[in-house]
mmCIF file of C-alpha atoms and ligand atoms in Angstrom:
data_model
loop_
_atom_site.group_PDB
_atom_site.id
_atom_site.type_symbol
_atom_site.label_atom_id
_atom_site.label_comp_id
_atom_site.label_asym_id
_atom_site.label_seq_id
_atom_site.Cartn_x
_atom_site.Cartn_y
_atom_site.Cartn_z
ATOM 1 C CA MET R 1111 6.600 31.606 47.496
ATOM 2 C CA ARG R 1112 7.086 35.301 48.304
ATOM 3 C CA GLN R 1113 9.822 34.332 50.764
ATOM 4 C CA ALA R 1114 11.603 32.226 48.121
ATOM 5 C CA MET R 1115 11.343 35.128 45.674
ATOM 6 C CA ALA R 1116 12.725 37.604 48.203
ATOM 7 C CA GLU R 1117 15.698 35.357 48.913
ATOM 8 C CA ALA R 1118 16.446 34.389 45.295
ATOM 9 C CA GLU R 1119 20.020 34.563 44.115
ATOM 10 C CA VAL R 1120 20.111 36.580 40.869
ATOM 11 C CA GLY R 1121 22.335 37.502 37.924
ATOM 12 C CA ASP R 1122 21.932 38.848 34.387
ATOM 13 C CA GLU R 1123 19.466 36.574 32.631
ATOM 14 C CA GLN R 1124 20.338 37.951 29.158
ATOM 15 C CA LEU R 1125 23.880 36.741 29.748
ATOM 16 C CA ARG R 1126 22.450 33.371 30.897
ATOM 17 C CA ALA R 1127 24.091 34.156 34.233
ATOM 18 C CA ASP R 1128 21.094 34.186 36.553
ATOM 19 C CA PRO R 1129 21.598 31.106 38.755
ATOM 20 C CA THR R 1130 17.938 30.814 39.779
ATOM 21 C CA VAL R 1131 16.716 31.023 36.171
ATOM 22 C CA ASN R 1132 19.318 28.453 35.169
ATOM 23 C CA ARG R 1133 18.204 26.142 37.956
ATOM 24 C CA LEU R 1134 14.577 26.550 36.861
ATOM 25 C CA CYS R 1135 15.438 25.729 33.242
ATOM 26 C CA GLU R 1136 17.324 22.599 34.276
ATOM 27 C CA ARG R 1137 14.425 21.504 36.441
ATOM 28 C CA VAL R 1138 11.887 22.094 33.640
ATOM 29 C CA ALA R 1139 13.995 20.194 31.092
ATOM 30 C CA GLU R 1140 14.286 17.314 33.545
ATOM 31 C CA MET R 1141 10.538 17.223 34.270
ATOM 32 C CA LEU R 1142 9.543 17.499 30.605
ATOM 33 C CA GLY R 1143 12.250 15.134 29.382
ATOM 34 C CA THR R 1144 13.774 17.640 26.946
ATOM 35 C CA GLU R 1145 17.426 18.548 26.360
ATOM 36 C CA ARG R 1146 16.941 22.168 27.346
ATOM 37 C CA ALA R 1147 14.472 24.828 28.419
ATOM 38 C CA MET R 1148 14.269 28.610 28.338
ATOM 39 C CA PHE R 1149 12.507 31.017 30.717
ATOM 40 C CA LEU R 1150 10.114 33.536 29.169
ATOM 41 C CA PRO R 1151 7.703 36.128 30.557
ATOM 42 C CA THR R 1152 4.500 34.617 29.119
ATOM 43 C CA GLY R 1153 2.982 31.632 27.400
ATOM 44 C CA THR R 1154 1.886 33.857 24.540
ATOM 45 C CA MET R 1155 5.544 34.597 23.837
ATOM 46 C CA CYS R 1156 6.406 30.878 24.039
ATOM 47 C CA ASN R 1157 3.881 30.110 21.288
ATOM 48 C CA GLN R 1158 5.141 32.851 18.983
ATOM 49 C CA ILE R 1159 8.839 32.073 19.487
ATOM 50 C CA ALA R 1160 8.275 28.356 18.878
ATOM 51 C CA LEU R 1161 6.324 29.046 15.691
ATOM 52 C CA ARG R 1162 9.013 31.532 14.635
ATOM 53 C CA VAL R 1163 11.647 28.805 14.964
ATOM 54 C CA HIS R 1164 9.564 26.251 13.057
ATOM 55 C CA CYS R 1165 8.038 28.376 10.279
ATOM 56 C CA GLU R 1166 8.772 30.654 7.360
ATOM 57 C CA PRO R 1167 6.284 33.332 6.175
ATOM 58 C CA GLY R 1168 3.544 31.615 4.178
ATOM 59 C CA ASP R 1169 3.608 28.492 6.322
ATOM 60 C CA GLU R 1170 0.461 27.109 7.930
ATOM 61 C CA VAL R 1171 -0.182 25.845 11.447
ATOM 62 C CA ILE R 1172 -2.815 23.145 11.874
ATOM 63 C CA LEU R 1173 -4.695 23.424 15.168
ATOM 64 C CA GLU R 1174 -8.062 22.729 16.723
ATOM 65 C CA GLU R 1175 -10.625 25.445 15.984
ATOM 66 C CA SER R 1176 -10.938 26.494 19.652
ATOM 67 C CA ALA R 1177 -7.155 26.909 20.146
ATOM 68 C CA HIS R 1178 -5.887 29.790 22.287
ATOM 69 C CA ASN R 1179 -3.228 30.670 19.685
ATOM 70 C CA ARG R 1180 -6.033 31.316 17.197
ATOM 71 C CA HIS R 1181 -8.417 33.324 19.391
ATOM 72 C CA TYR R 1182 -6.606 34.973 22.282
ATOM 73 C CA GLU R 1183 -3.197 36.049 21.022
ATOM 74 C CA THR R 1184 -4.325 39.038 18.922
ATOM 75 C CA GLY R 1185 -3.530 37.323 15.630
ATOM 76 C CA ALA R 1186 0.167 37.195 16.542
ATOM 77 C CA PRO R 1187 1.177 34.417 14.124
ATOM 78 C CA ALA R 1188 -0.200 36.509 11.228
ATOM 79 C CA ALA R 1189 0.978 39.850 12.602
ATOM 80 C CA LEU R 1190 4.478 38.874 13.700
ATOM 81 C CA LEU R 1191 5.380 35.760 11.704
ATOM 82 C CA GLY R 1192 3.441 35.804 8.408
ATOM 83 C CA VAL R 1193 2.004 32.433 9.414
ATOM 84 C CA SER R 1194 -1.619 31.356 8.929
ATOM 85 C CA HIS R 1195 -3.849 28.892 10.780
ATOM 86 C CA LEU R 1196 -5.777 25.925 9.442
ATOM 87 C CA PRO R 1197 -8.436 25.186 12.080
ATOM 88 C CA VAL R 1198 -9.716 21.618 12.489
ATOM 89 C CA ALA R 1199 -13.158 20.978 14.015
ATOM 90 C CA GLY R 1200 -12.391 18.503 16.743
ATOM 91 C CA ASN R 1201 -14.474 16.818 19.395
ATOM 92 C CA ALA R 1202 -14.119 18.636 22.743
ATOM 93 C CA GLY R 1203 -10.921 20.250 21.474
ATOM 94 C CA VAL R 1204 -9.398 16.988 20.258
ATOM 95 C CA PHE R 1205 -8.951 15.862 16.647
ATOM 96 C CA ASP R 1206 -7.597 12.592 15.321
ATOM 97 C CA ALA R 1207 -4.862 11.490 12.927
ATOM 98 C CA ALA R 1208 -7.317 11.063 10.028
ATOM 99 C CA GLN R 1209 -8.497 14.673 10.457
ATOM 100 C CA LEU R 1210 -4.908 15.851 10.563
ATOM 101 C CA LYS R 1211 -4.066 13.876 7.443
ATOM 102 C CA SER R 1212 -6.950 15.371 5.468
ATOM 103 C CA SER R 1213 -5.879 18.879 6.585
ATOM 104 C CA ILE R 1214 -2.316 18.615 5.318
ATOM 105 C CA ARG R 1215 -1.834 20.554 2.080
ATOM 106 C CA PRO R 1216 -0.702 18.772 -1.040
ATOM 107 C CA ALA R 1217 2.693 19.685 -2.446
ATOM 108 C CA GLY R 1218 2.538 22.449 -5.063
ATOM 109 C CA HIS R 1219 3.343 26.093 -5.355
ATOM 110 C CA HIS R 1220 -0.246 27.337 -4.959
ATOM 111 C CA PHE R 1221 -0.642 26.227 -1.378
ATOM 112 C CA PRO R 1222 0.512 27.404 1.994
ATOM 113 C CA ARG R 1223 3.034 24.924 3.343
ATOM 114 C CA SER R 1224 1.668 22.772 6.180
ATOM 115 C CA ARG R 1225 4.429 23.124 8.693
ATOM 116 C CA VAL R 1226 3.307 22.636 12.305
ATOM 117 C CA VAL R 1227 0.611 20.799 14.198
ATOM 118 C CA LEU R 1228 -0.228 22.603 17.444
ATOM 119 C CA ILE R 1229 -1.854 20.671 20.274
ATOM 120 C CA GLU R 1230 -3.222 22.324 23.398
ATOM 121 C CA GLN R 1231 -3.113 20.263 26.595
ATOM 122 C CA THR R 1232 -5.517 20.841 28.267
ATOM 123 C CA ALA R 1233 -7.790 22.401 25.638
ATOM 124 C CA ASN R 1234 -8.849 25.633 27.324
ATOM 125 C CA LEU R 1235 -11.860 26.869 25.326
ATOM 126 C CA ALA R 1236 -13.082 23.353 24.673
ATOM 127 C CA GLY R 1237 -13.663 23.057 28.432
ATOM 128 C CA GLY R 1238 -10.256 22.253 29.906
ATOM 129 C CA THR R 1239 -10.508 18.897 28.171
ATOM 130 C CA ILE R 1240 -7.696 16.369 27.934
ATOM 131 C CA TRP R 1241 -6.061 14.926 24.840
ATOM 132 C CA PRO R 1242 -5.863 11.158 25.481
ATOM 133 C CA ILE R 1243 -2.232 10.071 25.240
ATOM 134 C CA GLU R 1244 -2.978 7.555 22.454
ATOM 135 C CA THR R 1245 -4.686 10.181 20.264
ATOM 136 C CA LEU R 1246 -1.944 12.691 20.926
ATOM 137 C CA GLU R 1247 0.770 10.188 20.006
ATOM 138 C CA ASP R 1248 -1.130 9.058 16.946
ATOM 139 C CA VAL R 1249 -1.568 12.637 15.682
ATOM 140 C CA CYS R 1250 2.090 13.447 16.335
ATOM 141 C CA ARG R 1251 3.244 10.283 14.568
ATOM 142 C CA THR R 1252 1.150 11.185 11.511
ATOM 143 C CA ALA R 1253 2.483 14.749 11.628
ATOM 144 C CA ALA R 1254 6.073 13.489 11.698
ATOM 145 C CA GLU R 1255 5.414 11.129 8.778
ATOM 146 C CA HIS R 1256 4.338 14.166 6.757
ATOM 147 C CA GLY R 1257 7.295 16.296 7.765
ATOM 148 C CA LEU R 1258 5.350 18.555 10.136
ATOM 149 C CA LYS R 1259 6.806 19.920 13.374
ATOM 150 C CA ARG R 1260 4.856 19.186 16.547
ATOM 151 C CA HIS R 1261 4.254 21.972 19.076
ATOM 152 C CA LEU R 1262 2.594 21.545 22.471
ATOM 153 C CA ASP R 1263 0.809 24.482 24.094
ATOM 154 C CA GLY R 1264 1.054 23.087 27.610
ATOM 155 C CA ALA R 1265 -0.309 26.093 29.507
ATOM 156 C CA ARG R 1266 -2.150 23.542 31.671
ATOM 157 C CA LEU R 1267 -0.114 20.412 30.959
ATOM 158 C CA PHE R 1268 0.119 19.499 34.644
ATOM 159 C CA ASN R 1269 -3.657 19.484 34.970
ATOM 160 C CA ALA R 1270 -3.658 16.641 32.451
ATOM 161 C CA VAL R 1271 -0.742 14.973 34.238
ATOM 162 C CA VAL R 1272 -2.521 14.767 37.588
ATOM 163 C CA ALA R 1273 -5.922 13.945 36.068
ATOM 164 C CA GLU R 1274 -4.658 11.097 33.860
ATOM 165 C CA GLY R 1275 -1.627 9.863 35.762
ATOM 166 C CA VAL R 1276 0.415 10.211 32.578
ATOM 167 C CA PRO R 1277 3.860 11.697 33.354
ATOM 168 C CA ALA R 1278 4.717 15.050 31.776
ATOM 169 C CA ASP R 1279 7.724 13.647 29.904
ATOM 170 C CA ARG R 1280 5.516 11.032 28.240
ATOM 171 C CA TYR R 1281 3.235 13.763 26.855
ATOM 172 C CA CYS R 1282 6.228 15.843 25.757
ATOM 173 C CA ARG R 1283 8.154 13.052 24.052
ATOM 174 C CA ALA R 1284 5.984 13.321 20.919
ATOM 175 C CA PHE R 1285 6.840 17.009 20.343
ATOM 176 C CA ASP R 1286 9.592 19.183 18.885
ATOM 177 C CA SER R 1287 8.686 22.068 21.207
ATOM 178 C CA VAL R 1288 6.661 22.272 24.417
ATOM 179 C CA TRP R 1289 5.909 24.916 27.018
ATOM 180 C CA ILE R 1290 4.316 25.226 30.421
ATOM 181 C CA ASP R 1291 2.836 28.237 32.182
ATOM 182 C CA PHE R 1292 3.728 29.015 35.795
ATOM 183 C CA SER R 1293 1.065 31.696 36.125
ATOM 184 C CA LYS R 1294 -2.039 29.540 35.586
ATOM 185 C CA GLY R 1295 -2.960 26.769 38.014
ATOM 186 C CA LEU R 1296 0.609 26.558 39.298
ATOM 187 C CA GLY R 1297 0.032 29.927 40.934
ATOM 188 C CA ALA R 1298 3.285 31.826 40.327
ATOM 189 C CA PRO R 1299 2.966 35.536 39.528
ATOM 190 C CA VAL R 1300 4.926 35.577 36.248
ATOM 191 C CA GLY R 1301 6.540 33.280 33.741
ATOM 192 C CA ALA R 1302 6.489 30.340 31.368
ATOM 193 C CA ALA R 1303 9.140 27.947 30.072
ATOM 194 C CA LEU R 1304 9.689 26.814 26.493
ATOM 195 C CA ALA R 1305 11.545 23.537 26.022
ATOM 196 C CA GLY R 1306 12.901 21.265 23.325
ATOM 197 C CA SER R 1307 16.145 20.027 21.851
ATOM 198 C CA GLU R 1308 19.480 21.764 22.333
ATOM 199 C CA GLU R 1309 19.262 23.049 18.763
ATOM 200 C CA PHE R 1310 15.659 24.270 19.110
ATOM 201 C CA VAL R 1311 16.358 26.219 22.305
ATOM 202 C CA GLU R 1312 19.556 27.707 20.896
ATOM 203 C CA ARG R 1313 17.652 29.011 17.878
ATOM 204 C CA ALA R 1314 14.838 30.224 20.134
ATOM 205 C CA TRP R 1315 17.317 32.370 22.103
ATOM 206 C CA ARG R 1316 17.736 34.651 19.110
ATOM 207 C CA PHE R 1317 13.974 35.295 18.982
ATOM 208 C CA LYS R 1318 13.742 35.664 22.770
ATOM 209 C CA HIS R 1319 15.966 38.722 22.329
ATOM 210 C CA GLN R 1320 14.190 39.865 19.178
ATOM 211 C CA PHE R 1321 10.720 39.727 20.773
ATOM 212 C CA GLY R 1322 11.915 41.457 23.933
ATOM 213 C CA GLY R 1323 11.783 38.415 26.187
ATOM 214 C CA ALA R 1324 15.381 38.475 27.409
ATOM 215 C CA MET R 1325 15.452 39.768 30.969
ATOM 216 C CA ARG R 1326 17.889 40.845 33.680
ATOM 217 C CA GLN R 1327 17.508 39.790 37.349
ATOM 218 C CA ALA R 1328 14.694 37.402 36.455
ATOM 219 C CA GLY R 1329 15.697 35.039 39.265
ATOM 220 C CA ILE R 1330 13.190 36.851 41.452
ATOM 221 C CA ILE R 1331 10.290 35.578 39.336
ATOM 222 C CA ALA R 1332 11.990 32.266 38.483
ATOM 223 C CA ALA R 1333 12.107 31.523 42.208
ATOM 224 C CA GLY R 1334 8.302 31.749 42.274
ATOM 225 C CA ALA R 1335 8.131 29.317 39.369
ATOM 226 C CA LEU R 1336 10.526 26.878 41.076
ATOM 227 C CA TYR R 1337 8.451 27.048 44.228
ATOM 228 C CA ALA R 1338 5.322 26.345 42.146
ATOM 229 C CA LEU R 1339 6.867 23.252 40.543
ATOM 230 C CA GLU R 1340 7.789 21.936 43.962
ATOM 231 C CA HIS R 1341 4.576 22.675 45.852
ATOM 232 C CA ASN R 1342 1.675 23.294 43.505
ATOM 233 C CA ILE R 1343 1.458 20.381 41.087
ATOM 234 C CA GLU R 1344 -0.078 17.602 43.186
ATOM 235 C CA ARG R 1345 -2.590 20.025 44.643
ATOM 236 C CA LEU R 1346 -4.114 20.606 41.179
ATOM 237 C CA ARG R 1347 -6.237 17.580 42.126
ATOM 238 C CA GLU R 1348 -8.060 19.779 44.629
ATOM 239 C CA ASP R 1349 -8.901 22.197 41.825
ATOM 240 C CA HIS R 1350 -10.362 19.323 39.816
ATOM 241 C CA GLU R 1351 -12.427 18.127 42.801
ATOM 242 C CA ASN R 1352 -13.638 21.669 43.380
ATOM 243 C CA ALA R 1353 -14.556 22.051 39.699
ATOM 244 C CA ALA R 1354 -16.597 18.832 39.885
ATOM 245 C CA LEU R 1355 -18.302 20.085 43.050
ATOM 246 C CA LEU R 1356 -19.050 23.435 41.425
ATOM 247 C CA ALA R 1357 -20.428 21.848 38.248
ATOM 248 C CA GLY R 1358 -22.619 19.493 40.288
ATOM 249 C CA GLY R 1359 -23.974 22.404 42.336
ATOM 250 C CA LEU R 1360 -24.623 24.679 39.360
ATOM 251 C CA ALA R 1361 -26.341 21.844 37.477
ATOM 252 C CA GLN R 1362 -28.990 21.708 40.248
ATOM 253 C CA ILE R 1363 -29.991 25.319 39.565
ATOM 254 C CA SER R 1364 -32.857 25.780 37.147
ATOM 255 C CA GLY R 1365 -31.954 28.265 34.425
ATOM 256 C CA LEU R 1366 -28.417 26.905 33.971
ATOM 257 C CA GLU R 1367 -26.922 24.290 31.673
ATOM 258 C CA VAL R 1368 -23.557 22.986 32.768
ATOM 259 C CA ASP R 1369 -20.873 21.011 30.905
ATOM 260 C CA ALA R 1370 -19.260 18.223 32.914
ATOM 261 C CA PRO R 1371 -15.705 19.411 33.682
ATOM 262 C CA SER R 1372 -12.592 17.395 32.799
ATOM 263 C CA THR R 1373 -10.144 19.393 34.921
ATOM 264 C CA ASN R 1374 -10.332 22.810 36.605
ATOM 265 C CA MET R 1375 -12.737 24.691 34.338
ATOM 266 C CA VAL R 1376 -16.508 24.775 34.443
ATOM 267 C CA PHE R 1377 -18.330 26.058 31.383
ATOM 268 C CA PHE R 1378 -22.018 26.832 31.690
ATOM 269 C CA ARG R 1379 -24.751 28.837 30.016
ATOM 270 C CA THR R 1380 -28.085 30.327 30.899
ATOM 271 C CA THR R 1381 -31.134 28.692 29.329
ATOM 272 C CA PRO R 1382 -32.846 30.658 26.548
ATOM 273 C CA GLY R 1383 -35.652 32.967 27.666
ATOM 274 C CA GLY R 1384 -34.139 33.511 31.095
ATOM 275 C CA LEU R 1385 -31.403 35.764 32.415
ATOM 276 C CA GLY R 1386 -28.690 36.612 29.833
ATOM 277 C CA ALA R 1387 -25.143 35.386 30.379
ATOM 278 C CA SER R 1388 -23.571 38.816 30.824
ATOM 279 C CA GLU R 1389 -26.343 39.891 33.207
ATOM 280 C CA LEU R 1390 -25.703 36.778 35.322
ATOM 281 C CA ALA R 1391 -21.940 37.424 35.262
ATOM 282 C CA GLU R 1392 -22.551 41.004 36.408
ATOM 283 C CA ARG R 1393 -24.850 39.921 39.259
ATOM 284 C CA LEU R 1394 -22.289 37.315 40.349
ATOM 285 C CA ARG R 1395 -19.503 39.877 40.229
ATOM 286 C CA ARG R 1396 -21.440 42.290 42.438
ATOM 287 C CA ARG R 1397 -21.811 39.471 44.958
ATOM 288 C CA GLY R 1398 -18.103 38.586 44.907
ATOM 289 C CA VAL R 1399 -18.007 35.674 42.437
ATOM 290 C CA ALA R 1400 -15.845 36.213 39.346
ATOM 291 C CA VAL R 1401 -16.692 34.325 36.141
ATOM 292 C CA SER R 1402 -15.626 35.045 32.542
ATOM 293 C CA THR R 1403 -18.092 35.644 29.744
ATOM 294 C CA MET R 1404 -17.037 33.962 26.509
ATOM 295 C CA ALA R 1405 -17.721 35.317 23.009
ATOM 296 C CA ASP R 1406 -20.141 32.446 22.285
ATOM 297 C CA GLY R 1407 -22.370 33.193 25.293
ATOM 298 C CA ARG R 1408 -20.868 30.618 27.656
ATOM 299 C CA LEU R 1409 -19.659 31.494 31.128
ATOM 300 C CA ARG R 1410 -16.407 30.101 32.487
ATOM 301 C CA ALA R 1411 -15.501 29.497 36.110
ATOM 302 C CA VAL R 1412 -11.975 28.382 36.971
ATOM 303 C CA THR R 1413 -10.927 26.767 40.233
ATOM 304 C CA HIS R 1414 -7.391 27.476 41.468
ATOM 305 C CA LEU R 1415 -5.200 27.557 44.526
ATOM 306 C CA ASP R 1416 -6.954 30.540 46.081
ATOM 307 C CA ILE R 1417 -10.313 28.737 45.986
ATOM 308 C CA GLU R 1418 -11.370 26.288 48.671
ATOM 309 C CA ARG R 1419 -14.284 23.939 48.971
ATOM 310 C CA ALA R 1420 -16.186 26.471 51.105
ATOM 311 C CA ASP R 1421 -15.752 29.110 48.385
ATOM 312 C CA VAL R 1422 -17.267 26.720 45.851
ATOM 313 C CA LEU R 1423 -20.288 26.101 48.043
ATOM 314 C CA ARG R 1424 -20.708 29.842 48.492
ATOM 315 C CA ALA R 1425 -20.419 30.388 44.719
ATOM 316 C CA VAL R 1426 -23.194 27.855 44.091
ATOM 317 C CA GLU R 1427 -25.414 29.521 46.698
ATOM 318 C CA THR R 1428 -24.693 32.919 45.178
ATOM 319 C CA ALA R 1429 -25.571 31.692 41.676
ATOM 320 C CA GLN R 1430 -28.813 30.265 43.047
ATOM 321 C CA GLY R 1431 -29.575 33.668 44.597
ATOM 322 C CA CYS R 1432 -28.842 35.496 41.327
ATOM 323 C CA LEU R 1433 -31.324 33.362 39.399
ATOM 324 C CA GLU R 1434 -34.207 33.467 41.864
HETATM 325 C C1 LIG Z 2271 -3.207 31.308 29.093
HETATM 326 C C2 LIG Z 2271 -2.947 30.520 27.867
HETATM 327 C C3 LIG Z 2271 -1.977 30.929 26.946
HETATM 328 C C4 LIG Z 2271 -1.204 32.218 27.093
HETATM 329 O O1 LIG Z 2271 -0.435 32.236 28.250
HETATM 330 P P1 LIG Z 2271 -0.025 33.641 28.934
HETATM 331 O O2 LIG Z 2271 0.985 33.225 29.956
HETATM 332 O O3 LIG Z 2271 -1.287 34.203 29.516
HETATM 333 O O4 LIG Z 2271 0.544 34.506 27.865
HETATM 334 C C5 LIG Z 2271 -1.755 30.139 25.848
HETATM 335 N N1 LIG Z 2271 -2.430 28.991 25.662
HETATM 336 C C6 LIG Z 2271 -3.368 28.569 26.527
HETATM 337 C C7 LIG Z 2271 -4.057 27.276 26.277
HETATM 338 C C8 LIG Z 2271 -3.676 29.322 27.651
HETATM 339 O O5 LIG Z 2271 -4.628 28.906 28.476
#
């Protein structure tokens, strides 16, 4: 990947004249089955630009209560767009068409205008869980019937693709806007791509400039993303196998409760009365195992391309040692 980045042909991305970025965008549009795509520095920016295209101030975005856009993007839709969230309590990050329907505001000048349904595939804080294709299509169909735009936060879309055997373009077909992250499991250092119709992407270009996401010789980072699309998708399976191995190992340790993983994330907690979650995370960190502490007391371990089976076994052993 570093070699590909070093050798990348570049141009001025703001002028849409960087050949490597252009090649990346064509490749993304082809893989996701959209008319066009646009390269951006981060997934966070993809979410905000898409919502900016779809919404006016006072509009409301319907999303699952654990959604990243609600918790981990510093309130950006409110701060930057004048847009509010209507959270839906789903099951493992997934809600159904009936729940969507009952969340849509009636017409009338008192209410925010329901404008977008946002779906996160996979659902990060819900455990890296997968929206079943039927549910996703059903929710999007209902959204369209009520005049709502459909937006896919596909930070980890390819984890769902390899886990379910559902092609990326099938997932994306139901949406007006979709994006993927190159800097998560795909293992590139920087970048995300936002995709949709010709008209959507053309409108999004204005906000790419406005939000400071138009770049110059971005081909250097786009080359990393292209390399990732070519080499790092199929191998996401290994991350899922390693997550299952990790969860199985941690579940054997007394003092821990572990959620069964769906993809590459393992959420677990310490049992009440024992070691606290942040104390365990600190002990693990001192012994070379990095886990995140979540606001609700859970711990999160993520498997990725720098983690091998042997690392997982060592992590389990280390956790055992921390709790003895
Ligand atoms: C990481 C993540 C984002 C934000 O992506 P960045 O590239 O870190 O800005 C958005 N949504 C989900 C579900 C994520 O996991």
